[in-house]
Amino acid sequence: MTSANLLTTIQGIPKAELHLHIEGSFEPELMFEIAKRNDVSLDFDSVDAIKEAYKFNNLQEFLDIYYTGAQVLIHEQDFFDLTWAYLTKVHSQNVVHVEIFFDPQTHTERGIPFDVVITGIYKALQRAKEELNISFKLIMSYLRHLSEAEAFKTLEASLPFKEWIDGVGLDSSEVGNPPSKFARVFKASADEGYKLVAHAGEEGPAAYIWEALDLLNVVRIDHGNRCLDDQALVDRLRAEQIPLTLCPLSNVELKVIQHMEDHPLPKLLDQGILATIHSDDPAYFGGYMNENYYATAKALNLNNQQLEQVAVNAFKASWLDDASKEEHINAVKHYFKHLT
Ligand code: ADE
Ligand code: ZN
């Protein structure tokens, strides 16, 4: 397939985004604009200087910059603008359903109230549902470099907004912060009715994926690349059809893999794993959903059948109700059937 044809094919696929940190969609242009109106100084003189700094050797180098960027977000309007910019962008890429993460502690630690953060994000999601026909779920992530006690405080702060929050996740610095550290707060979160997911096996070992399954009881694993180190784990993920939300451009940018050609996606699909493609932190890693699909398909020579599988998998892995899943999956299948 030519590059132009591949791009056109990808553009037309109805897509679900299940692994996106809203703070990671903060484009430098918007960062500058919000910094200016909030009278906050940035460490960079220009949009180009910011982009120049986006070269990472590992997850931590990225996180340091990502948390700094998020510091310009202060008012409800800032969180609304951030989220709305993301939603209009992915609408243009034919993303029809999103399940997005936000990191409340990145903001509450700086004195920004929980309600300011979530209200801005939620209003943008509601508007996108009404005006862009994008359905959504919202996932609150605990920062794993902080303590269990801090996560419990965040759970407490979220309770008045329970109706707006569908699940909890676990992100930030993985190595040295195993899922077991958060077993009790995940149990308490489940008792409040939240669904559970966790980042595991991005930089951390396969053992962290086992822990996320056995100690946290998650229904999806974010990343999970490292499962291939452990065949018994792969067998379990396949048997239980536990989704892995993969983020190929993120993996290359954070040196989780050295080259896109090495990405485990085809191996995982071959083994019957419910693998999906997502964007993680698109403003930092060079692309949204289409760019992730494109880079992966190009480097790994994915055929239409594999692209269809990945798109279907994302709706299967979503938290939509069964009727909506079926509708979207039928739309994907119809799209591929009628491709010329
Ligand atoms: N927070 C934002 N992006 C992340 C990633 N790729 N891994 C862990 N935490 C994150
Ligand atoms: Zn992530």
mmCIF file of C-alpha atoms and ligand atoms in Angstrom:
data_model
loop_
_atom_site.group_PDB
_atom_site.id
_atom_site.type_symbol
_atom_site.label_atom_id
_atom_site.label_comp_id
_atom_site.label_asym_id
_atom_site.label_seq_id
_atom_site.Cartn_x
_atom_site.Cartn_y
_atom_site.Cartn_z
ATOM 1 C CA MET A 1 0.000 0.000 0.000
ATOM 2 C CA THR A 2 1.291 3.505 -0.754
ATOM 3 C CA SER A 3 1.768 5.868 2.178
ATOM 4 C CA ALA A 4 -1.094 8.055 0.952
ATOM 5 C CA ASN A 5 -3.435 5.074 0.705
ATOM 6 C CA LEU A 6 -2.428 3.861 4.138
ATOM 7 C CA LEU A 7 -3.119 7.290 5.625
ATOM 8 C CA THR A 8 -6.511 7.433 3.947
ATOM 9 C CA THR A 9 -7.377 3.955 5.174
ATOM 10 C CA ILE A 10 -6.401 4.818 8.751
ATOM 11 C CA GLN A 11 -8.243 8.125 8.697
ATOM 12 C CA GLY A 12 -11.483 6.359 7.808
ATOM 13 C CA ILE A 13 -11.380 3.731 10.565
ATOM 14 C CA PRO A 14 -13.804 4.515 13.409
ATOM 15 C CA LYS A 15 -11.480 4.495 16.407
ATOM 16 C CA ALA A 16 -11.571 4.266 20.210
ATOM 17 C CA GLU A 17 -8.871 5.916 22.329
ATOM 18 C CA LEU A 18 -8.397 4.068 25.628
ATOM 19 C CA HIS A 19 -4.980 5.242 26.779
ATOM 20 C CA LEU A 20 -4.568 8.997 26.831
ATOM 21 C CA HIS A 21 -3.315 11.251 29.597
ATOM 22 C CA ILE A 22 -5.098 14.554 29.116
ATOM 23 C CA GLU A 23 -2.082 16.439 30.499
ATOM 24 C CA GLY A 24 -0.042 14.703 27.812
ATOM 25 C CA SER A 25 -2.138 16.308 25.084
ATOM 26 C CA PHE A 26 -0.942 19.782 26.117
ATOM 27 C CA GLU A 27 0.441 21.226 22.883
ATOM 28 C CA PRO A 28 3.216 23.829 23.308
ATOM 29 C CA GLU A 29 1.155 26.501 21.504
ATOM 30 C CA LEU A 30 -1.695 26.165 24.008
ATOM 31 C CA MET A 31 0.802 25.912 26.881
ATOM 32 C CA PHE A 32 2.230 29.273 25.885
ATOM 33 C CA GLU A 33 -1.189 30.842 25.532
ATOM 34 C CA ILE A 34 -2.380 29.644 28.952
ATOM 35 C CA ALA A 35 0.928 30.539 30.629
ATOM 36 C CA LYS A 36 0.565 34.065 29.288
ATOM 37 C CA ARG A 37 -2.995 34.600 30.413
ATOM 38 C CA ASN A 38 -2.180 33.151 33.872
ATOM 39 C CA ASP A 39 0.991 35.234 34.099
ATOM 40 C CA VAL A 40 3.080 32.127 34.729
ATOM 41 C CA SER A 41 6.605 31.990 33.352
ATOM 42 C CA LEU A 42 7.777 28.985 31.366
ATOM 43 C CA ASP A 43 11.370 27.785 31.268
ATOM 44 C CA PHE A 44 11.298 28.163 27.478
ATOM 45 C CA ASP A 45 11.294 31.229 25.230
ATOM 46 C CA SER A 46 9.352 29.784 22.336
ATOM 47 C CA VAL A 47 7.228 26.937 21.083
ATOM 48 C CA ASP A 48 10.242 25.693 19.120
ATOM 49 C CA ALA A 49 12.410 25.704 22.261
ATOM 50 C CA ILE A 50 9.809 23.575 24.041
ATOM 51 C CA LYS A 51 9.666 21.121 21.155
ATOM 52 C CA GLU A 52 13.454 20.970 21.122
ATOM 53 C CA ALA A 53 13.394 19.815 24.760
ATOM 54 C CA TYR A 54 11.191 16.841 23.920
ATOM 55 C CA LYS A 55 13.983 14.300 23.644
ATOM 56 C CA PHE A 56 13.802 11.574 26.238
ATOM 57 C CA ASN A 57 16.016 8.662 27.197
ATOM 58 C CA ASN A 58 13.491 7.082 29.543
ATOM 59 C CA LEU A 59 10.119 7.516 31.253
ATOM 60 C CA GLN A 60 11.441 9.688 34.090
ATOM 61 C CA GLU A 61 13.023 12.262 31.772
ATOM 62 C CA PHE A 62 9.644 12.641 30.094
ATOM 63 C CA LEU A 63 7.682 12.790 33.363
ATOM 64 C CA ASP A 64 9.873 15.618 34.675
ATOM 65 C CA ILE A 65 8.963 17.791 31.674
ATOM 66 C CA TYR A 66 5.338 16.650 31.599
ATOM 67 C CA TYR A 67 4.727 17.629 35.228
ATOM 68 C CA THR A 68 6.419 20.993 34.665
ATOM 69 C CA GLY A 69 4.222 21.744 31.651
ATOM 70 C CA ALA A 70 1.069 20.937 33.615
ATOM 71 C CA GLN A 71 1.913 23.648 36.167
ATOM 72 C CA VAL A 72 0.494 26.410 33.991
ATOM 73 C CA LEU A 73 -2.994 24.881 34.369
ATOM 74 C CA ILE A 74 -4.757 26.807 37.123
ATOM 75 C CA HIS A 75 -8.369 27.659 36.330
ATOM 76 C CA GLU A 76 -11.358 25.553 35.301
ATOM 77 C CA GLN A 77 -11.181 27.237 31.892
ATOM 78 C CA ASP A 78 -7.598 25.991 31.439
ATOM 79 C CA PHE A 79 -8.656 22.389 32.001
ATOM 80 C CA PHE A 80 -11.624 22.895 29.707
ATOM 81 C CA ASP A 81 -9.449 24.370 26.938
ATOM 82 C CA LEU A 82 -6.895 21.566 27.256
ATOM 83 C CA THR A 83 -9.572 18.883 26.998
ATOM 84 C CA TRP A 84 -11.547 20.608 24.271
ATOM 85 C CA ALA A 85 -8.414 21.025 22.137
ATOM 86 C CA TYR A 86 -7.752 17.291 22.452
ATOM 87 C CA LEU A 87 -11.326 16.343 21.599
ATOM 88 C CA THR A 88 -11.598 18.533 18.514
ATOM 89 C CA LYS A 89 -8.254 17.188 17.315
ATOM 90 C CA VAL A 90 -9.256 13.533 17.643
ATOM 91 C CA HIS A 91 -12.681 14.231 16.191
ATOM 92 C CA SER A 92 -10.832 15.230 13.010
ATOM 93 C CA GLN A 93 -9.174 11.774 13.129
ATOM 94 C CA ASN A 94 -12.473 9.876 13.320
ATOM 95 C CA VAL A 95 -12.088 8.922 16.973
ATOM 96 C CA VAL A 96 -15.639 8.228 18.148
ATOM 97 C CA HIS A 97 -15.074 7.070 21.727
ATOM 98 C CA VAL A 98 -12.496 8.124 24.341
ATOM 99 C CA GLU A 99 -11.539 6.834 27.771
ATOM 100 C CA ILE A 100 -9.109 9.391 29.122
ATOM 101 C CA PHE A 101 -6.911 9.657 32.192
ATOM 102 C CA PHE A 102 -6.374 12.692 34.342
ATOM 103 C CA ASP A 103 -3.803 12.977 37.132
ATOM 104 C CA PRO A 104 -5.522 14.908 39.949
ATOM 105 C CA GLN A 105 -2.448 14.842 42.208
ATOM 106 C CA THR A 106 -0.359 16.736 39.649
ATOM 107 C CA HIS A 107 -2.691 19.633 40.354
ATOM 108 C CA THR A 108 -3.910 19.177 43.933
ATOM 109 C CA GLU A 109 -0.268 18.968 45.085
ATOM 110 C CA ARG A 110 0.136 22.550 43.762
ATOM 111 C CA GLY A 111 -2.974 23.747 45.561
ATOM 112 C CA ILE A 112 -5.428 23.529 42.653
ATOM 113 C CA PRO A 113 -8.709 22.135 44.034
ATOM 114 C CA PHE A 114 -9.920 18.766 42.732
ATOM 115 C CA ASP A 115 -13.257 20.258 41.668
ATOM 116 C CA VAL A 116 -11.574 22.885 39.460
ATOM 117 C CA VAL A 117 -9.646 20.198 37.589
ATOM 118 C CA ILE A 118 -12.463 17.733 37.069
ATOM 119 C CA THR A 119 -15.147 20.309 36.272
ATOM 120 C CA GLY A 120 -13.101 21.791 33.420
ATOM 121 C CA ILE A 121 -12.347 18.364 31.980
ATOM 122 C CA TYR A 122 -15.878 17.043 32.399
ATOM 123 C CA LYS A 123 -17.558 20.066 30.791
ATOM 124 C CA ALA A 124 -15.395 19.637 27.690
ATOM 125 C CA LEU A 125 -16.235 15.910 27.527
ATOM 126 C CA GLN A 126 -19.952 16.695 27.818
ATOM 127 C CA ARG A 127 -19.731 19.297 25.084
ATOM 128 C CA ALA A 128 -17.909 16.826 22.820
ATOM 129 C CA LYS A 129 -20.629 14.277 23.428
ATOM 130 C CA GLU A 130 -23.316 16.758 22.427
ATOM 131 C CA GLU A 131 -21.578 18.565 19.578
ATOM 132 C CA LEU A 132 -19.118 16.013 18.183
ATOM 133 C CA ASN A 133 -20.926 12.778 19.038
ATOM 134 C CA ILE A 134 -17.871 11.454 20.900
ATOM 135 C CA SER A 135 -18.798 9.159 23.794
ATOM 136 C CA PHE A 136 -16.480 9.092 26.783
ATOM 137 C CA LYS A 137 -15.355 7.592 30.077
ATOM 138 C CA LEU A 138 -13.138 9.367 32.594
ATOM 139 C CA ILE A 139 -10.369 7.630 34.563
ATOM 140 C CA MET A 140 -8.640 9.144 37.574
ATOM 141 C CA SER A 141 -5.031 7.997 37.855
ATOM 142 C CA TYR A 142 -3.078 7.709 41.077
ATOM 143 C CA LEU A 143 0.555 8.815 40.830
ATOM 144 C CA ARG A 144 2.590 5.793 41.873
ATOM 145 C CA HIS A 145 5.686 7.799 42.901
ATOM 146 C CA LEU A 146 3.547 9.278 45.709
ATOM 147 C CA SER A 147 2.447 7.381 48.814
ATOM 148 C CA GLU A 148 -0.506 5.105 49.392
ATOM 149 C CA ALA A 149 -1.813 7.683 51.889
ATOM 150 C CA GLU A 150 -1.810 10.367 49.168
ATOM 151 C CA ALA A 151 -3.747 8.032 46.874
ATOM 152 C CA PHE A 152 -6.326 7.473 49.636
ATOM 153 C CA LYS A 153 -6.704 11.265 50.008
ATOM 154 C CA THR A 154 -7.300 11.495 46.261
ATOM 155 C CA LEU A 155 -9.914 8.760 46.408
ATOM 156 C CA GLU A 156 -11.655 10.683 49.179
ATOM 157 C CA ALA A 157 -11.550 13.933 47.179
ATOM 158 C CA SER A 158 -13.069 12.183 44.166
ATOM 159 C CA LEU A 159 -16.162 10.891 45.964
ATOM 160 C CA PRO A 160 -18.370 13.975 45.436
ATOM 161 C CA PHE A 161 -17.697 13.507 41.692
ATOM 162 C CA LYS A 162 -18.264 9.764 41.605
ATOM 163 C CA GLU A 163 -20.941 10.094 38.941
ATOM 164 C CA TRP A 164 -18.396 11.626 36.567
ATOM 165 C CA ILE A 165 -15.610 9.112 37.129
ATOM 166 C CA ASP A 166 -15.738 5.629 35.640
ATOM 167 C CA GLY A 167 -12.495 4.147 36.855
ATOM 168 C CA VAL A 168 -9.127 4.576 38.471
ATOM 169 C CA GLY A 169 -5.670 3.959 37.015
ATOM 170 C CA LEU A 170 -2.058 3.946 38.139
ATOM 171 C CA ASP A 171 0.648 5.888 36.330
ATOM 172 C CA SER A 172 3.952 7.804 36.705
ATOM 173 C CA SER A 173 7.384 6.318 37.604
ATOM 174 C CA GLU A 174 6.959 2.561 37.372
ATOM 175 C CA VAL A 175 10.217 0.929 38.433
ATOM 176 C CA GLY A 176 10.423 0.774 42.241
ATOM 177 C CA ASN A 177 6.708 1.542 42.618
ATOM 178 C CA PRO A 178 5.060 -1.845 42.101
ATOM 179 C CA PRO A 179 1.301 -2.328 41.970
ATOM 180 C CA SER A 180 1.415 -4.017 45.405
ATOM 181 C CA LYS A 181 2.014 -0.567 46.955
ATOM 182 C CA PHE A 182 -1.552 0.343 45.941
ATOM 183 C CA ALA A 183 -3.449 -2.885 46.617
ATOM 184 C CA ARG A 184 -5.498 -1.437 49.470
ATOM 185 C CA VAL A 185 -6.446 1.796 47.720
ATOM 186 C CA PHE A 186 -7.461 -0.139 44.601
ATOM 187 C CA LYS A 187 -9.669 -2.374 46.744
ATOM 188 C CA ALA A 188 -11.227 0.713 48.334
ATOM 189 C CA SER A 189 -11.704 2.250 44.865
ATOM 190 C CA ALA A 190 -13.482 -0.885 43.648
ATOM 191 C CA ASP A 191 -15.707 -0.750 46.743
ATOM 192 C CA GLU A 192 -16.736 2.747 45.608
ATOM 193 C CA GLY A 193 -17.776 1.320 42.252
ATOM 194 C CA TYR A 194 -14.765 2.380 40.178
ATOM 195 C CA LYS A 195 -13.419 0.123 37.456
ATOM 196 C CA LEU A 196 -9.688 -0.599 37.685
ATOM 197 C CA VAL A 197 -6.760 -0.334 35.275
ATOM 198 C CA ALA A 198 -3.025 0.130 35.801
ATOM 199 C CA HIS A 199 0.107 0.902 33.842
ATOM 200 C CA ALA A 200 2.322 -2.174 34.126
ATOM 201 C CA GLY A 201 5.181 -3.676 32.157
ATOM 202 C CA GLU A 202 6.074 -0.435 30.376
ATOM 203 C CA GLU A 203 9.541 -0.099 31.939
ATOM 204 C CA GLY A 204 8.795 -2.437 34.817
ATOM 205 C CA PRO A 205 9.064 -6.233 34.673
ATOM 206 C CA ALA A 206 6.456 -8.861 33.813
ATOM 207 C CA ALA A 207 6.111 -9.450 37.577
ATOM 208 C CA TYR A 208 4.389 -6.051 37.844
ATOM 209 C CA ILE A 209 1.775 -7.212 35.330
ATOM 210 C CA TRP A 210 1.081 -10.280 37.471
ATOM 211 C CA GLU A 211 0.714 -8.000 40.487
ATOM 212 C CA ALA A 212 -1.657 -5.676 38.661
ATOM 213 C CA LEU A 213 -3.826 -8.688 37.808
ATOM 214 C CA ASP A 214 -3.622 -10.570 41.086
ATOM 215 C CA LEU A 215 -3.290 -7.818 43.688
ATOM 216 C CA LEU A 216 -5.106 -4.906 42.055
ATOM 217 C CA ASN A 217 -7.685 -6.896 40.057
ATOM 218 C CA VAL A 218 -7.449 -4.639 37.034
ATOM 219 C CA VAL A 219 -9.606 -5.258 33.975
ATOM 220 C CA ARG A 220 -7.033 -3.807 31.522
ATOM 221 C CA ILE A 221 -3.287 -3.346 31.481
ATOM 222 C CA ASP A 222 -1.884 -0.077 30.132
ATOM 223 C CA HIS A 223 1.180 -0.878 27.998
ATOM 224 C CA GLY A 224 2.078 -4.393 29.194
ATOM 225 C CA ASN A 225 4.792 -4.807 26.525
ATOM 226 C CA ARG A 226 6.968 -6.762 28.904
ATOM 227 C CA CYS A 227 4.473 -9.651 29.144
ATOM 228 C CA LEU A 228 6.373 -11.252 26.283
ATOM 229 C CA ASP A 229 9.173 -12.037 28.759
ATOM 230 C CA ASP A 230 6.885 -14.566 30.430
ATOM 231 C CA GLN A 231 4.959 -17.132 28.384
ATOM 232 C CA ALA A 232 2.745 -18.153 31.330
ATOM 233 C CA LEU A 233 1.656 -14.530 31.597
ATOM 234 C CA VAL A 234 0.911 -14.306 27.881
ATOM 235 C CA ASP A 235 -1.194 -17.468 28.222
ATOM 236 C CA ARG A 236 -3.122 -15.918 31.096
ATOM 237 C CA LEU A 237 -3.732 -12.635 29.233
ATOM 238 C CA ARG A 238 -4.987 -14.572 26.234
ATOM 239 C CA ALA A 239 -7.165 -16.968 28.244
ATOM 240 C CA GLU A 240 -8.833 -14.102 30.119
ATOM 241 C CA GLN A 241 -8.761 -11.713 27.140
ATOM 242 C CA ILE A 242 -7.266 -8.978 29.329
ATOM 243 C CA PRO A 243 -6.693 -6.011 27.006
ATOM 244 C CA LEU A 244 -3.269 -4.410 26.605
ATOM 245 C CA THR A 245 -3.503 -0.731 25.614
ATOM 246 C CA LEU A 246 -0.285 -0.282 23.641
ATOM 247 C CA CYS A 247 1.218 3.097 22.757
ATOM 248 C CA PRO A 248 3.765 2.592 19.967
ATOM 249 C CA LEU A 249 5.069 6.158 19.489
ATOM 250 C CA SER A 250 5.400 6.540 23.256
ATOM 251 C CA ASN A 251 7.408 3.311 23.407
ATOM 252 C CA VAL A 252 9.880 4.558 20.812
ATOM 253 C CA GLU A 253 10.161 8.068 22.288
ATOM 254 C CA LEU A 254 10.775 6.708 25.806
ATOM 255 C CA LYS A 255 13.182 4.054 24.533
ATOM 256 C CA VAL A 256 11.010 1.228 25.834
ATOM 257 C CA ILE A 257 11.817 -0.186 22.393
ATOM 258 C CA GLN A 258 14.656 0.979 20.175
ATOM 259 C CA HIS A 259 12.887 0.953 16.799
ATOM 260 C CA MET A 260 9.285 0.782 15.725
ATOM 261 C CA GLU A 261 10.239 -2.281 13.675
ATOM 262 C CA ASP A 262 10.793 -4.040 17.044
ATOM 263 C CA HIS A 263 7.325 -3.247 18.373
ATOM 264 C CA PRO A 264 5.646 -6.316 19.922
ATOM 265 C CA LEU A 265 2.171 -5.581 18.508
ATOM 266 C CA PRO A 266 2.203 -8.245 15.732
ATOM 267 C CA LYS A 267 3.616 -10.893 18.089
ATOM 268 C CA LEU A 268 0.889 -10.117 20.601
ATOM 269 C CA LEU A 269 -1.854 -10.278 17.982
ATOM 270 C CA ASP A 270 -0.435 -13.583 16.707
ATOM 271 C CA GLN A 271 -0.682 -14.993 20.221
ATOM 272 C CA GLY A 272 -4.349 -14.023 20.484
ATOM 273 C CA ILE A 273 -3.827 -11.118 22.894
ATOM 274 C CA LEU A 274 -6.425 -8.344 22.873
ATOM 275 C CA ALA A 275 -3.906 -5.663 21.906
ATOM 276 C CA THR A 276 -4.933 -2.127 20.946
ATOM 277 C CA ILE A 277 -3.183 1.048 19.716
ATOM 278 C CA HIS A 278 -3.343 4.390 21.540
ATOM 279 C CA SER A 279 -1.472 7.643 21.926
ATOM 280 C CA ASP A 280 -0.508 8.050 25.634
ATOM 281 C CA ASP A 281 0.847 11.631 25.518
ATOM 282 C CA PRO A 282 0.403 12.800 21.935
ATOM 283 C CA ALA A 283 1.763 16.334 22.376
ATOM 284 C CA TYR A 284 5.061 14.888 23.594
ATOM 285 C CA PHE A 285 5.478 11.798 21.444
ATOM 286 C CA GLY A 286 4.743 13.029 17.940
ATOM 287 C CA GLY A 287 1.215 11.996 17.318
ATOM 288 C CA TYR A 288 -2.381 11.213 18.065
ATOM 289 C CA MET A 289 -4.299 8.086 17.106
ATOM 290 C CA ASN A 290 -3.789 8.273 13.344
ATOM 291 C CA GLU A 291 -0.062 8.892 13.679
ATOM 292 C CA ASN A 292 0.254 5.921 16.033
ATOM 293 C CA TYR A 293 -1.652 3.650 13.670
ATOM 294 C CA TYR A 294 0.344 4.940 10.722
ATOM 295 C CA ALA A 295 3.816 4.621 12.268
ATOM 296 C CA THR A 296 3.020 1.116 13.474
ATOM 297 C CA ALA A 297 1.445 -0.079 10.231
ATOM 298 C CA LYS A 298 4.285 1.343 8.157
ATOM 299 C CA ALA A 299 7.155 -0.072 10.220
ATOM 300 C CA LEU A 300 5.574 -3.467 10.780
ATOM 301 C CA ASN A 301 3.858 -3.846 7.430
ATOM 302 C CA LEU A 302 0.491 -4.429 9.018
ATOM 303 C CA ASN A 303 -2.179 -5.584 6.601
ATOM 304 C CA ASN A 304 -5.815 -4.495 6.598
ATOM 305 C CA GLN A 305 -6.869 -7.564 8.504
ATOM 306 C CA GLN A 306 -4.485 -6.659 11.340
ATOM 307 C CA LEU A 307 -5.619 -3.015 11.316
ATOM 308 C CA GLU A 308 -9.224 -4.155 11.487
ATOM 309 C CA GLN A 309 -8.390 -6.471 14.391
ATOM 310 C CA VAL A 310 -6.719 -3.663 16.325
ATOM 311 C CA ALA A 311 -9.649 -1.307 15.779
ATOM 312 C CA VAL A 312 -12.194 -3.968 16.773
ATOM 313 C CA ASN A 313 -10.118 -4.890 19.830
ATOM 314 C CA ALA A 314 -10.293 -1.315 21.120
ATOM 315 C CA PHE A 315 -14.086 -1.319 21.131
ATOM 316 C CA LYS A 316 -14.105 -4.784 22.727
ATOM 317 C CA ALA A 317 -11.714 -3.520 25.416
ATOM 318 C CA SER A 318 -13.742 -0.360 26.058
ATOM 319 C CA TRP A 319 -16.220 0.193 28.857
ATOM 320 C CA LEU A 320 -19.087 0.873 26.492
ATOM 321 C CA ASP A 321 -22.241 -1.180 26.983
ATOM 322 C CA ASP A 322 -22.653 -4.288 24.832
ATOM 323 C CA ALA A 323 -25.074 -2.707 22.353
ATOM 324 C CA SER A 324 -22.744 0.264 21.699
ATOM 325 C CA LYS A 325 -19.756 -2.061 21.361
ATOM 326 C CA GLU A 326 -21.598 -4.105 18.792
ATOM 327 C CA GLU A 327 -22.629 -1.016 16.852
ATOM 328 C CA HIS A 328 -19.053 0.307 16.680
ATOM 329 C CA ILE A 329 -17.570 -3.096 15.846
ATOM 330 C CA ASN A 330 -20.073 -3.503 13.038
ATOM 331 C CA ALA A 331 -19.095 -0.065 11.744
ATOM 332 C CA VAL A 332 -15.404 -1.061 11.698
ATOM 333 C CA LYS A 333 -16.178 -4.337 9.925
ATOM 334 C CA HIS A 334 -18.409 -2.590 7.400
ATOM 335 C CA TYR A 335 -15.667 -0.042 6.737
ATOM 336 C CA PHE A 336 -13.040 -2.691 5.968
ATOM 337 C CA LYS A 337 -15.434 -4.798 3.931
ATOM 338 C CA HIS A 338 -16.096 -1.891 1.601
ATOM 339 C CA LEU A 339 -12.532 -0.654 1.237
ATOM 340 C CA THR A 340 -11.483 -0.669 -2.395
HETATM 341 N N1 ADE B 1 1.980 9.489 32.707
HETATM 342 C C1 ADE B 1 1.831 10.011 31.503
HETATM 343 N N2 ADE B 1 2.342 9.195 30.569
HETATM 344 C C2 ADE B 1 2.831 8.117 31.221
HETATM 345 C C3 ADE B 1 3.478 6.929 30.807
HETATM 346 N N3 ADE B 1 3.748 6.666 29.538
HETATM 347 N N4 ADE B 1 3.838 6.041 31.759
HETATM 348 C C4 ADE B 1 3.585 6.297 33.038
HETATM 349 N N5 ADE B 1 2.979 7.393 33.470
HETATM 350 C C5 ADE B 1 2.587 8.306 32.572
HETATM 351 ZN ZN ZN B 2 0.168 6.076 29.838
#
